[in-house]
mmCIF file of C-alpha atoms and ligand atoms in Angstrom:
data_model
loop_
_atom_site.group_PDB
_atom_site.id
_atom_site.type_symbol
_atom_site.label_atom_id
_atom_site.label_comp_id
_atom_site.label_asym_id
_atom_site.label_seq_id
_atom_site.Cartn_x
_atom_site.Cartn_y
_atom_site.Cartn_z
ATOM 1 C CA MET A 1 86.728 68.722 115.073
ATOM 2 C CA ILE A 2 86.744 69.284 118.877
ATOM 3 C CA SER A 3 83.438 70.701 120.327
ATOM 4 C CA LEU A 4 83.867 73.798 122.993
ATOM 5 C CA ASP A 5 80.428 72.993 124.448
ATOM 6 C CA LYS A 6 81.437 69.501 125.150
ATOM 7 C CA ILE A 7 85.150 70.426 126.743
ATOM 8 C CA LEU A 8 83.367 73.201 128.463
ATOM 9 C CA GLU A 9 80.823 71.439 130.458
ATOM 10 C CA GLY A 10 81.141 71.350 134.049
ATOM 11 C CA VAL A 11 83.872 74.084 133.860
ATOM 12 C CA ARG A 12 83.990 77.042 136.244
ATOM 13 C CA SER A 13 87.450 78.719 135.703
ATOM 14 C CA VAL A 14 89.088 78.801 132.090
ATOM 15 C CA GLY A 15 92.327 80.551 130.970
ATOM 16 C CA ILE A 16 93.323 81.551 127.585
ATOM 17 C CA CYS A 17 96.805 82.076 126.335
ATOM 18 C CA GLY A 18 98.626 82.532 123.032
ATOM 19 C CA HIS A 19 102.362 82.564 121.914
ATOM 20 C CA VAL A 20 104.879 85.164 123.015
ATOM 21 C CA LYS A 21 105.054 88.367 121.115
ATOM 22 C CA PRO A 22 101.350 88.189 120.392
ATOM 23 C CA ASP A 23 100.575 88.451 116.468
ATOM 24 C CA GLY A 24 97.606 89.327 114.746
ATOM 25 C CA ASP A 25 96.582 85.433 114.813
ATOM 26 C CA ALA A 26 97.476 84.859 118.304
ATOM 27 C CA PHE A 27 95.865 88.063 119.671
ATOM 28 C CA GLY A 28 92.851 87.283 117.408
ATOM 29 C CA SER A 29 92.133 83.727 118.475
ATOM 30 C CA CYS A 30 92.408 84.493 122.006
ATOM 31 C CA MET A 31 90.246 87.315 121.922
ATOM 32 C CA GLY A 32 87.501 85.790 119.462
ATOM 33 C CA LEU A 33 87.365 82.638 121.873
ATOM 34 C CA TYR A 34 87.302 85.143 125.175
ATOM 35 C CA LEU A 35 84.334 87.147 123.540
ATOM 36 C CA PHE A 36 82.586 83.938 122.435
ATOM 37 C CA LEU A 37 82.717 82.782 126.682
ATOM 38 C CA LYS A 38 81.891 86.137 127.836
ATOM 39 C CA THR A 39 78.780 85.742 125.672
ATOM 40 C CA TYR A 40 77.739 82.492 125.515
ATOM 41 C CA TYR A 41 79.210 81.304 128.876
ATOM 42 C CA ALA A 42 78.698 84.295 131.321
ATOM 43 C CA SER A 43 79.012 82.026 134.533
ATOM 44 C CA VAL A 44 82.494 80.895 133.480
ATOM 45 C CA GLN A 45 85.253 82.779 135.019
ATOM 46 C CA ALA A 46 87.574 83.538 132.119
ATOM 47 C CA LYS A 47 90.675 85.397 131.951
ATOM 48 C CA VAL A 48 93.055 86.235 128.735
ATOM 49 C CA TYR A 49 96.865 86.395 129.232
ATOM 50 C CA LEU A 50 99.125 87.998 126.688
ATOM 51 C CA GLU A 51 102.329 89.546 126.705
ATOM 52 C CA ASP A 52 101.648 93.371 125.993
ATOM 53 C CA ASN A 53 104.207 94.051 123.220
ATOM 54 C CA TYR A 54 101.568 93.140 120.879
ATOM 55 C CA SER A 55 100.554 96.393 118.121
ATOM 56 C CA GLU A 56 98.757 98.999 119.437
ATOM 57 C CA SER A 57 96.424 98.754 116.357
ATOM 58 C CA PHE A 58 94.951 95.560 118.249
ATOM 59 C CA GLN A 59 93.505 97.567 120.815
ATOM 60 C CA PHE A 60 90.559 98.149 118.841
ATOM 61 C CA VAL A 61 89.106 94.755 119.733
ATOM 62 C CA ALA A 62 86.205 94.350 122.139
ATOM 63 C CA CYS A 63 87.262 94.122 125.891
ATOM 64 C CA SER A 64 91.118 93.928 124.974
ATOM 65 C CA ASP A 65 91.408 96.199 128.234
ATOM 66 C CA GLU A 66 90.724 92.972 130.379
ATOM 67 C CA ILE A 67 94.044 91.281 128.986
ATOM 68 C CA ILE A 68 96.141 90.067 131.479
ATOM 69 C CA HIS A 69 99.789 91.087 131.286
ATOM 70 C CA ASP A 70 101.450 90.616 134.554
ATOM 71 C CA TYR A 71 100.506 86.904 135.032
ATOM 72 C CA PRO A 72 99.845 86.765 138.871
ATOM 73 C CA VAL A 73 100.095 83.890 140.940
ATOM 74 C CA GLN A 74 96.617 82.562 141.294
ATOM 75 C CA ASP A 75 94.409 79.413 141.729
ATOM 76 C CA PRO A 76 94.779 76.920 139.017
ATOM 77 C CA HIS A 77 92.327 77.017 136.094
ATOM 78 C CA ASP A 78 89.705 74.173 135.485
ATOM 79 C CA LEU A 79 90.673 74.418 131.756
ATOM 80 C CA PHE A 80 93.560 76.292 129.866
ATOM 81 C CA PHE A 81 93.399 76.862 126.342
ATOM 82 C CA VAL A 82 96.821 77.357 124.385
ATOM 83 C CA LEU A 83 96.474 78.983 121.142
ATOM 84 C CA ASP A 84 98.458 79.757 117.961
ATOM 85 C CA CYS A 85 101.397 78.473 119.894
ATOM 86 C CA SER A 86 103.836 75.604 118.601
ATOM 87 C CA ASP A 87 105.511 74.497 121.639
ATOM 88 C CA PRO A 88 105.142 75.225 125.447
ATOM 89 C CA MET A 89 108.401 77.460 125.512
ATOM 90 C CA ARG A 90 106.694 79.937 123.748
ATOM 91 C CA LEU A 91 104.215 80.216 126.348
ATOM 92 C CA GLY A 92 106.458 82.548 128.301
ATOM 93 C CA ASN A 93 105.025 83.219 132.149
ATOM 94 C CA ALA A 94 102.228 81.513 131.105
ATOM 95 C CA LEU A 95 103.596 78.455 131.062
ATOM 96 C CA GLN A 96 103.106 78.283 135.046
ATOM 97 C CA TYR A 97 99.245 78.356 134.386
ATOM 98 C CA PHE A 98 99.463 75.429 131.792
ATOM 99 C CA HIS A 99 101.449 73.491 134.411
ATOM 100 C CA ALA A 100 98.999 73.985 136.982
ATOM 101 C CA ALA A 101 95.663 73.601 134.961
ATOM 102 C CA ALA A 102 93.378 70.561 135.504
ATOM 103 C CA ARG A 103 92.991 70.103 131.836
ATOM 104 C CA THR A 104 94.689 71.635 128.755
ATOM 105 C CA VAL A 105 93.469 72.166 125.407
ATOM 106 C CA VAL A 106 96.065 73.193 122.535
ATOM 107 C CA ILE A 107 94.526 74.579 119.481
ATOM 108 C CA ASP A 108 97.038 75.298 116.680
ATOM 109 C CA HIS A 109 97.881 75.255 113.268
ATOM 110 C CA HIS A 110 101.637 74.945 113.349
ATOM 111 C CA ILE A 111 103.129 71.930 111.414
ATOM 112 C CA SER A 112 105.927 71.811 114.196
ATOM 113 C CA ASN A 113 103.194 71.372 116.992
ATOM 114 C CA GLN A 114 103.625 68.052 118.652
ATOM 115 C CA GLY A 115 100.416 68.053 120.348
ATOM 116 C CA PHE A 116 101.539 68.978 124.043
ATOM 117 C CA GLY A 117 98.090 69.168 125.534
ATOM 118 C CA MET A 118 95.788 66.610 127.178
ATOM 119 C CA ILE A 119 93.538 67.664 124.274
ATOM 120 C CA ASN A 120 94.721 68.906 121.213
ATOM 121 C CA GLU A 121 93.416 70.572 117.802
ATOM 122 C CA ILE A 122 96.156 70.742 115.338
ATOM 123 C CA GLN A 123 95.597 71.235 111.835
ATOM 124 C CA PRO A 124 98.725 72.160 109.555
ATOM 125 C CA ASP A 125 96.469 72.665 106.880
ATOM 126 C CA ALA A 126 94.327 75.561 108.838
ATOM 127 C CA SER A 127 95.242 78.999 107.468
ATOM 128 C CA SER A 128 95.420 80.412 110.864
ATOM 129 C CA THR A 129 94.168 79.464 114.552
ATOM 130 C CA SER A 130 91.352 82.091 113.953
ATOM 131 C CA GLU A 131 90.137 79.903 111.358
ATOM 132 C CA LEU A 132 89.893 76.906 113.871
ATOM 133 C CA ILE A 133 88.145 79.041 116.574
ATOM 134 C CA THR A 134 85.670 80.349 113.907
ATOM 135 C CA LEU A 135 84.840 76.584 112.837
ATOM 136 C CA MET A 136 84.443 75.541 116.565
ATOM 137 C CA ILE A 137 82.095 78.487 117.498
ATOM 138 C CA GLY A 138 80.032 78.017 114.332
ATOM 139 C CA ARG A 139 78.445 80.467 111.966
ATOM 140 C CA GLU A 140 74.974 81.229 114.191
ATOM 141 C CA ARG A 141 77.060 82.009 117.448
ATOM 142 C CA ILE A 142 79.446 84.492 115.743
ATOM 143 C CA THR A 143 78.580 87.988 116.840
ATOM 144 C CA ARG A 144 80.167 91.278 115.217
ATOM 145 C CA GLN A 145 82.278 91.702 118.457
ATOM 146 C CA ILE A 146 83.501 87.973 118.234
ATOM 147 C CA ALA A 147 84.031 88.638 114.500
ATOM 148 C CA GLU A 148 86.461 91.364 114.821
ATOM 149 C CA PRO A 149 89.375 89.613 116.225
ATOM 150 C CA LEU A 150 88.895 86.511 114.321
ATOM 151 C CA TYR A 151 88.750 88.139 110.876
ATOM 152 C CA MET A 152 92.089 90.212 112.012
ATOM 153 C CA GLY A 153 93.836 86.877 112.794
ATOM 154 C CA ILE A 154 92.893 85.182 109.371
ATOM 155 C CA ALA A 155 94.034 88.387 107.449
ATOM 156 C CA HIS A 156 97.079 88.350 109.194
ATOM 157 C CA ASP A 157 98.103 84.877 108.921
ATOM 158 C CA THR A 158 96.646 84.736 105.125
ATOM 159 C CA GLY A 159 98.316 88.110 104.233
ATOM 160 C CA VAL A 160 94.935 89.063 103.749
ATOM 161 C CA PHE A 161 93.696 86.053 101.949
ATOM 162 C CA GLN A 162 96.849 85.697 99.586
ATOM 163 C CA TYR A 163 99.250 83.387 101.065
ATOM 164 C CA SER A 164 99.086 79.470 100.044
ATOM 165 C CA CYS A 165 97.509 78.750 103.375
ATOM 166 C CA THR A 166 94.331 80.341 102.056
ATOM 167 C CA SER A 167 91.409 77.581 101.430
ATOM 168 C CA SER A 168 88.255 77.454 100.331
ATOM 169 C CA ARG A 169 87.299 76.783 103.936
ATOM 170 C CA THR A 170 89.381 80.093 104.818
ATOM 171 C CA MET A 171 87.263 81.941 102.546
ATOM 172 C CA MET A 172 84.220 80.778 103.820
ATOM 173 C CA THR A 173 84.920 81.363 107.218
ATOM 174 C CA GLY A 174 85.722 84.685 106.425
ATOM 175 C CA GLY A 175 82.556 85.408 104.695
ATOM 176 C CA TRP A 176 80.808 84.005 107.720
ATOM 177 C CA LEU A 177 82.735 86.901 109.778
ATOM 178 C CA ILE A 178 81.882 89.579 107.134
ATOM 179 C CA ASP A 179 78.559 88.553 107.601
ATOM 180 C CA THR A 180 78.309 90.013 110.967
ATOM 181 C CA GLY A 181 78.396 93.346 109.482
ATOM 182 C CA ILE A 182 82.420 93.955 110.852
ATOM 183 C CA ASP A 183 84.173 96.990 109.037
ATOM 184 C CA PHE A 184 86.785 94.596 107.377
ATOM 185 C CA SER A 185 88.541 96.806 104.755
ATOM 186 C CA ARG A 186 89.330 99.026 108.101
ATOM 187 C CA ILE A 187 90.389 96.210 110.049
ATOM 188 C CA CYS A 188 92.914 95.106 107.314
ATOM 189 C CA ASP A 189 94.235 98.813 106.838
ATOM 190 C CA GLU A 190 94.660 99.649 110.549
ATOM 191 C CA THR A 191 95.952 96.462 111.843
ATOM 192 C CA PHE A 192 97.928 95.151 108.581
ATOM 193 C CA PHE A 193 98.781 97.578 105.924
ATOM 194 C CA LEU A 194 99.298 100.834 108.231
ATOM 195 C CA LYS A 195 102.894 101.562 109.194
ATOM 196 C CA SER A 196 104.200 104.585 111.211
ATOM 197 C CA TYR A 197 106.777 106.555 109.376
ATOM 198 C CA HIS A 198 109.855 104.925 111.342
ATOM 199 C CA GLN A 199 108.686 101.632 110.451
ATOM 200 C CA ASN A 200 108.908 102.511 106.867
ATOM 201 C CA GLN A 201 111.942 104.200 107.334
ATOM 202 C CA ILE A 202 113.677 100.883 108.765
ATOM 203 C CA LEU A 203 111.820 98.954 106.134
ATOM 204 C CA GLY A 204 113.713 100.886 103.576
ATOM 205 C CA ARG A 205 117.090 100.721 105.707
ATOM 206 C CA ALA A 206 116.643 96.776 105.738
ATOM 207 C CA LEU A 207 115.745 96.407 101.783
ATOM 208 C CA THR A 208 118.755 98.974 101.112
ATOM 209 C CA GLU A 209 121.145 96.889 103.157
ATOM 210 C CA SER A 210 119.767 93.440 101.751
ATOM 211 C CA ILE A 211 122.301 90.952 100.550
ATOM 212 C CA LEU A 212 121.863 88.515 97.690
ATOM 213 C CA MET A 213 123.306 85.066 97.931
ATOM 214 C CA MET A 214 123.183 81.676 96.007
ATOM 215 C CA ASP A 215 122.722 83.108 92.786
ATOM 216 C CA GLY A 216 119.907 85.172 94.206
ATOM 217 C CA LYS A 217 117.972 82.464 95.795
ATOM 218 C CA LEU A 218 118.474 83.590 98.780
ATOM 219 C CA ILE A 219 118.135 87.099 100.174
ATOM 220 C CA PHE A 220 118.864 88.209 103.734
ATOM 221 C CA ALA A 221 118.706 91.548 105.694
ATOM 222 C CA ALA A 222 119.788 92.196 109.267
ATOM 223 C CA ILE A 223 118.999 94.968 111.908
ATOM 224 C CA ARG A 224 120.947 95.921 114.814
ATOM 225 C CA ARG A 225 119.839 96.768 118.185
ATOM 226 C CA LYS A 226 121.596 100.614 117.526
ATOM 227 C CA ASP A 227 119.440 100.721 114.170
ATOM 228 C CA MET A 228 116.519 99.657 116.241
ATOM 229 C CA ASP A 229 117.403 102.698 119.003
ATOM 230 C CA PHE A 230 118.045 105.220 116.085
ATOM 231 C CA TYR A 231 114.854 104.882 114.305
ATOM 232 C CA GLN A 232 112.939 104.131 117.694
ATOM 233 C CA VAL A 233 111.265 100.975 116.800
ATOM 234 C CA GLN A 234 110.448 97.927 118.863
ATOM 235 C CA PRO A 235 110.754 94.156 117.525
ATOM 236 C CA LYS A 236 106.646 94.413 116.457
ATOM 237 C CA ASP A 237 107.324 97.247 114.410
ATOM 238 C CA LEU A 238 109.857 94.931 112.265
ATOM 239 C CA ASP A 239 106.685 92.644 111.273
ATOM 240 C CA GLY A 240 106.776 92.908 107.238
ATOM 241 C CA ILE A 241 110.331 93.236 106.450
ATOM 242 C CA VAL A 242 110.828 89.896 105.714
ATOM 243 C CA GLN A 243 107.895 89.550 103.658
ATOM 244 C CA GLN A 244 109.027 92.241 101.445
ATOM 245 C CA LEU A 245 112.361 90.419 101.253
ATOM 246 C CA ARG A 246 110.353 87.244 100.006
ATOM 247 C CA ILE A 247 108.765 89.203 97.082
ATOM 248 C CA THR A 248 112.241 89.797 95.510
ATOM 249 C CA ARG A 249 112.373 88.056 91.865
ATOM 250 C CA GLY A 250 114.352 84.818 91.781
ATOM 251 C CA VAL A 251 114.424 84.743 95.667
ATOM 252 C CA GLU A 252 113.605 81.196 97.102
ATOM 253 C CA CYS A 253 114.204 82.017 100.768
ATOM 254 C CA ALA A 254 114.259 85.230 102.599
ATOM 255 C CA VAL A 255 115.755 85.640 105.978
ATOM 256 C CA PHE A 256 115.332 88.670 108.215
ATOM 257 C CA LEU A 257 117.453 88.815 111.495
ATOM 258 C CA TYR A 258 116.925 91.358 114.039
ATOM 259 C CA GLU A 259 119.560 91.692 117.230
ATOM 260 C CA THR A 260 117.954 90.707 120.620
ATOM 261 C CA GLY A 261 121.219 90.981 122.837
ATOM 262 C CA PRO A 262 124.821 90.637 122.230
ATOM 263 C CA GLY A 263 125.654 88.213 119.628
ATOM 264 C CA GLU A 264 121.919 87.029 119.739
ATOM 265 C CA PHE A 265 119.459 87.200 116.949
ATOM 266 C CA LYS A 266 115.865 86.453 116.265
ATOM 267 C CA VAL A 267 115.447 84.963 112.801
ATOM 268 C CA SER A 268 112.393 85.215 110.576
ATOM 269 C CA LEU A 269 112.332 82.854 107.562
ATOM 270 C CA ARG A 270 110.070 82.977 104.363
ATOM 271 C CA SER A 271 110.085 80.395 101.677
ATOM 272 C CA ASN A 272 108.276 80.760 98.023
ATOM 273 C CA GLY A 273 107.595 77.040 97.978
ATOM 274 C CA SER A 274 111.017 75.355 97.229
ATOM 275 C CA VAL A 275 112.463 75.520 100.597
ATOM 276 C CA ASN A 276 110.542 73.888 103.877
ATOM 277 C CA VAL A 277 111.599 76.789 106.308
ATOM 278 C CA ALA A 278 109.994 75.158 109.144
ATOM 279 C CA GLY A 279 112.505 72.235 108.644
ATOM 280 C CA ILE A 280 115.390 74.660 109.039
ATOM 281 C CA ALA A 281 113.847 76.486 111.868
ATOM 282 C CA VAL A 282 113.443 73.328 113.781
ATOM 283 C CA TYR A 283 117.137 72.287 112.940
ATOM 284 C CA PHE A 284 117.829 75.461 114.986
ATOM 285 C CA GLN A 285 115.252 74.942 117.776
ATOM 286 C CA GLY A 286 112.916 77.078 116.246
ATOM 287 C CA GLY A 287 109.532 76.239 114.473
ATOM 288 C CA GLY A 288 106.647 77.480 112.393
ATOM 289 C CA HIS A 289 105.127 76.702 108.803
ATOM 290 C CA VAL A 290 106.678 75.300 105.572
ATOM 291 C CA ARG A 291 106.654 78.793 103.979
ATOM 292 C CA ALA A 292 107.007 81.129 107.282
ATOM 293 C CA ALA A 293 109.060 79.927 110.429
ATOM 294 C CA GLY A 294 111.482 81.425 113.131
ATOM 295 C CA CYS A 295 114.095 80.696 115.485
ATOM 296 C CA THR A 296 116.465 82.438 117.941
ATOM 297 C CA MET A 297 120.392 81.958 116.793
ATOM 298 C CA CYS A 298 123.527 83.100 118.242
ATOM 299 C CA GLY A 299 126.961 84.216 116.604
ATOM 300 C CA SER A 300 127.969 86.886 114.213
ATOM 301 C CA VAL A 301 125.272 87.787 111.351
ATOM 302 C CA HIS A 302 127.818 86.063 108.965
ATOM 303 C CA ASP A 303 127.582 83.004 111.317
ATOM 304 C CA VAL A 304 123.872 83.139 111.424
ATOM 305 C CA VAL A 305 123.140 83.653 107.848
ATOM 306 C CA ASN A 306 125.845 81.113 106.512
ATOM 307 C CA ASN A 307 124.385 78.612 109.042
ATOM 308 C CA ILE A 308 121.130 79.018 107.590
ATOM 309 C CA ALA A 309 122.315 78.734 103.963
ATOM 310 C CA ALA A 310 123.830 75.790 104.122
ATOM 311 C CA GLN A 311 121.011 74.404 105.163
ATOM 312 C CA VAL A 312 118.766 75.907 102.213
ATOM 313 C CA GLU A 313 121.373 74.834 99.782
ATOM 314 C CA LYS A 314 120.783 71.368 101.592
ATOM 315 C CA GLN A 315 117.560 71.326 100.755
ATOM 316 C CA LEU A 316 117.746 72.815 96.845
ATOM 317 C CA GLU A 317 120.388 70.169 96.154
ATOM 318 C CA LYS A 318 118.074 67.527 97.607
ATOM 319 C CA LYS A 319 115.405 68.877 95.232
ATOM 320 C CA LYS A 320 117.658 68.787 92.092
ATOM 321 C CA ASN A 321 118.869 65.167 92.902
ATOM 322 C CA PRO A 322 115.978 63.542 95.256
ATOM 323 C CA ASP A 323 116.324 60.470 97.137
ATOM 324 C CA PRO A 324 113.513 58.183 95.822
ATOM 325 C CA GLU A 325 111.907 57.541 99.096
ATOM 326 C CA GLU A 326 112.044 61.080 100.500
ATOM 327 C CA ALA A 327 110.908 62.692 97.156
ATOM 328 C CA LYS A 328 107.476 60.552 97.923
ATOM 329 C CA SER A 329 107.031 62.315 101.331
ATOM 330 C CA THR A 330 107.750 65.716 99.979
ATOM 331 C CA GLU A 331 105.244 65.231 97.411
ATOM 332 C CA LYS A 332 102.752 64.422 100.162
ATOM 333 C CA THR A 333 103.397 67.714 101.987
ATOM 334 C CA ASP A 334 103.364 69.669 98.956
ATOM 335 C CA SER A 335 99.998 68.249 97.724
ATOM 336 C CA CYS A 336 98.468 69.760 100.783
ATOM 337 C CA GLY A 337 98.627 73.129 99.597
ATOM 338 C CA THR A 338 98.637 74.840 102.837
ATOM 339 C CA GLU A 339 102.109 75.525 103.271
ATOM 340 C CA TYR A 340 102.285 78.854 104.930
HETATM 341 P P1 5GP B 1 107.939 85.306 112.330
HETATM 342 O O1 5GP B 1 108.942 85.011 111.113
HETATM 343 O O2 5GP B 1 106.640 86.168 111.417
HETATM 344 O O3 5GP B 1 108.500 85.527 113.654
HETATM 345 O O4 5GP B 1 107.342 83.909 112.595
HETATM 346 C C1 5GP B 1 106.617 82.965 111.684
HETATM 347 C C2 5GP B 1 106.079 81.672 112.240
HETATM 348 O O5 5GP B 1 107.265 81.058 112.570
HETATM 349 C C3 5GP B 1 105.247 81.923 112.790
HETATM 350 O O6 5GP B 1 103.893 81.071 112.633
HETATM 351 C C4 5GP B 1 105.820 81.784 114.500
HETATM 352 O O7 5GP B 1 105.134 81.351 115.527
HETATM 353 C C5 5GP B 1 106.755 80.604 114.115
HETATM 354 N N1 5GP B 1 107.855 81.365 114.748
HETATM 355 C C6 5GP B 1 108.925 82.325 114.925
HETATM 356 N N2 5GP B 1 109.820 82.177 115.856
HETATM 357 C C7 5GP B 1 110.009 80.972 116.342
HETATM 358 C C8 5GP B 1 110.554 80.110 117.501
HETATM 359 O O8 5GP B 1 111.487 80.864 118.012
HETATM 360 N N3 5GP B 1 109.968 78.918 118.086
HETATM 361 C C9 5GP B 1 108.962 78.483 117.126
HETATM 362 N N4 5GP B 1 108.398 77.129 117.780
HETATM 363 N N5 5GP B 1 108.246 79.182 116.175
HETATM 364 C C10 5GP B 1 108.702 80.227 115.658
HETATM 365 MN MN1 MN B 2 98.813 81.536 113.705
#
C-alpha cells in the first residue's frame, strides 16, 4: 500500500477530488484525507473540490464548509489526489486540476479503474475508498473528526456493513473509527437511512410501477423528469431505489433509470451475484463494481431496458453453458468475495 507520508514529502500544495455527484464514499474519503492533512500537515496548503450536488446530511462533517464547488482557475497543485473515481471523465470540472498537477495519485476500489494516475492504489477487494484512506492514515493518527467522514464512507458503500464487499478488514477499520468515540449509529441514521417524505413517495412510485422481466430475474423501474418535478426531488434523492428493487425475491439483476435529458437516462445496476453488472456498465461506456454499477444511455425506456436485458440474458446463458476457459476466470472473480 502506498505511504501517504512518502508521497507528501516536500509537497506544498495538495488538491483532493472525488467523482461527480459525490456519494457517501467519495465525500467521506475526500474529507477524511483533507482533515488528516489539516491535522498533521498544517504547512501543506490543501484544497478539496467536490460538486455541490451531494446530500445535505453530509454537512455534519467538520470543515465541509471549506469544500470548493466552483472550480476557479488557479496555480497547479504539487500533488493531486483523485479518490473513489474510476475514470478521468468522472472528474467533471476538476479534470483541469488533474491535468495541471505535477503529480497525481489515484486511490480507488472500482474494478473498472485502470489506474490512470502517476501513482495508483486500486484495490477492487476493498469495500470502499474510505477503508483504504483509513488504512493509509493508520489507527494511531485517526482522530474523531477524521473518523466521522471515513465511517460514513465505509457504511454507505457496504450498505452499513452488509454487502458482500464487507471483509474482516472492513470491520477492523470500522472498529478503529468507532474507537475514536464517533456517534456511529447517528451517522448511519442521519446520512444513510433517513429519507424525506418526498423521497419515500417517489420510492413508492418507482416500486409500484416496477416491472419484472425474464421470469422474474430482472426488475426495472424508471422515473421521468416530470415525476421528479412533481415530487420535487433531485437525482441525489433517488439513491436507494435500486437497492430496494434488488431485494425482490427471485431477482438476479435490478435496473433503475432516471431521465437526465430528452431521451437520456442515468442507469443504476445492481446484482445479487449471478450477473456481473460492472461488465454490462462498461459495455455501455460506464463502470463500477461487479454487484453495483452504472452508466448513461440514450433511447426510450424500452430501448434501454431491452439492451441491458440482452446483456443480462447473455451472462445468465453463459453461466448455464459455460465456456470452459471463461469459467476458470469467472471462478477467480467469484472467490475474491468482494464484488460490490
Ligand atoms: P450508482 O448506481 O449508485 O450511481 O453507482 C453504482 C456504482 O457504479 C458506483 O460505484 C459508481 O461510481 C459507478 N458508476 C455509476 N455510474 C457510472 C458511470 O457512468 N461511469 C462509471 N465509470 N461508473 C459509474
Ligand atoms: Mn466507493
